[in-house]
Coordinates of C-alpha atoms in Angstrom, one line a residue:
X1 CA 10.7 -28.6 -56.6
X2 CA 14.3 -29.0 -57.7
X3 CA 16.3 -26.1 -59.1
X4 CA 18.5 -26.4 -62.2
X5 CA 20.5 -23.4 -63.4
X6 CA 18.6 -21.1 -61.0
X7 CA 15.2 -21.9 -62.6
X8 CA 12.9 -24.7 -61.3
X9 CA 13.4 -27.8 -63.5
X10 CA 10.1 -29.2 -62.2
X11 CA 7.7 -29.2 -59.3
X12 CA 5.2 -31.7 -57.8
X13 CA 2.8 -31.5 -54.9
X14 CA -0.3 -33.0 -53.3
X15 CA -3.6 -31.1 -53.1
X16 CA -5.9 -32.1 -50.2
X17 CA -9.4 -30.7 -50.3
X18 CA -11.6 -31.8 -47.5
X19 CA -15.3 -31.9 -48.4
X20 CA -18.5 -33.0 -46.6
X21 CA -18.2 -36.5 -48.2
X22 CA -14.5 -37.2 -47.9
X23 CA -11.0 -35.8 -48.6
X24 CA -10.0 -36.0 -52.3
X25 CA -6.2 -36.1 -52.6
X26 CA -4.6 -35.1 -55.9
X27 CA -1.0 -35.2 -56.9
X28 CA 0.3 -33.0 -59.7
X29 CA 3.7 -32.4 -61.4
X30 CA 5.0 -29.8 -63.8
X31 CA 8.2 -29.8 -66.0
X32 CA 10.2 -26.6 -66.3
X33 CA 10.7 -23.9 -66.9
X34 CA 14.4 -24.6 -66.3
X35 CA 16.5 -27.4 -67.9
X36 CA 16.3 -30.8 -66.3
X37 CA 18.0 -34.2 -66.7
X38 CA 16.1 -34.6 -70.0
X39 CA 17.7 -31.5 -71.5
X40 CA 21.0 -33.1 -72.6
X41 CA 19.1 -36.0 -74.2
X42 CA 16.8 -33.6 -76.1
X43 CA 19.8 -31.5 -77.2
X44 CA 21.5 -34.7 -78.6
X45 CA 18.4 -36.0 -80.2
X46 CA 16.0 -33.1 -80.9
X47 CA 14.0 -35.3 -83.3
X48 CA 13.1 -37.6 -80.4
X49 CA 12.0 -34.8 -78.0
X50 CA 8.4 -35.8 -78.0
X51 CA 9.3 -39.4 -77.3
X52 CA 11.7 -38.4 -74.5
X53 CA 9.2 -36.2 -72.8
X54 CA 6.4 -38.7 -73.2
X55 CA 8.6 -41.3 -71.5
X56 CA 9.1 -39.0 -68.5
X57 CA 5.4 -38.2 -68.3
X58 CA 4.6 -42.0 -68.4
X59 CA 7.1 -42.6 -65.5
X60 CA 5.5 -39.8 -63.5
X61 CA 2.0 -41.3 -64.2
X62 CA 3.1 -44.7 -62.9
X63 CA 4.8 -43.2 -59.8
X64 CA 1.9 -40.9 -59.0
X65 CA -0.6 -43.7 -59.4
X66 CA 1.5 -45.8 -57.0
X67 CA 1.8 -42.9 -54.5
X68 CA -2.0 -42.3 -54.5
X69 CA -2.7 -46.1 -54.2
X70 CA -0.3 -46.3 -51.3
X71 CA -2.1 -43.4 -49.5
X72 CA -5.5 -45.0 -50.2
X73 CA -4.3 -48.3 -48.8
X74 CA -2.9 -46.7 -45.6
X75 CA -6.1 -44.7 -45.1
X76 CA -8.5 -47.6 -45.7
X77 CA -6.4 -50.0 -43.6
X78 CA -6.9 -47.8 -40.6
X79 CA -10.7 -47.3 -41.2

């Protein structure tokens, strides 16, 4: 993950777990513990922190869904 002020400002990764019936792929992400690009906005508008963080999580959800869909398409096209 990226580092901000010496602490990780976030991390993301894929988990691949082969089983006897397939290979589940999961993507995960974590905010913090260090400050991130959201920090200045939250400091300016602390009353909107929940909305700011929810927006970031929604953008992550959309991007992660697209990543996993792309992987599925690549794998099933070659099957």
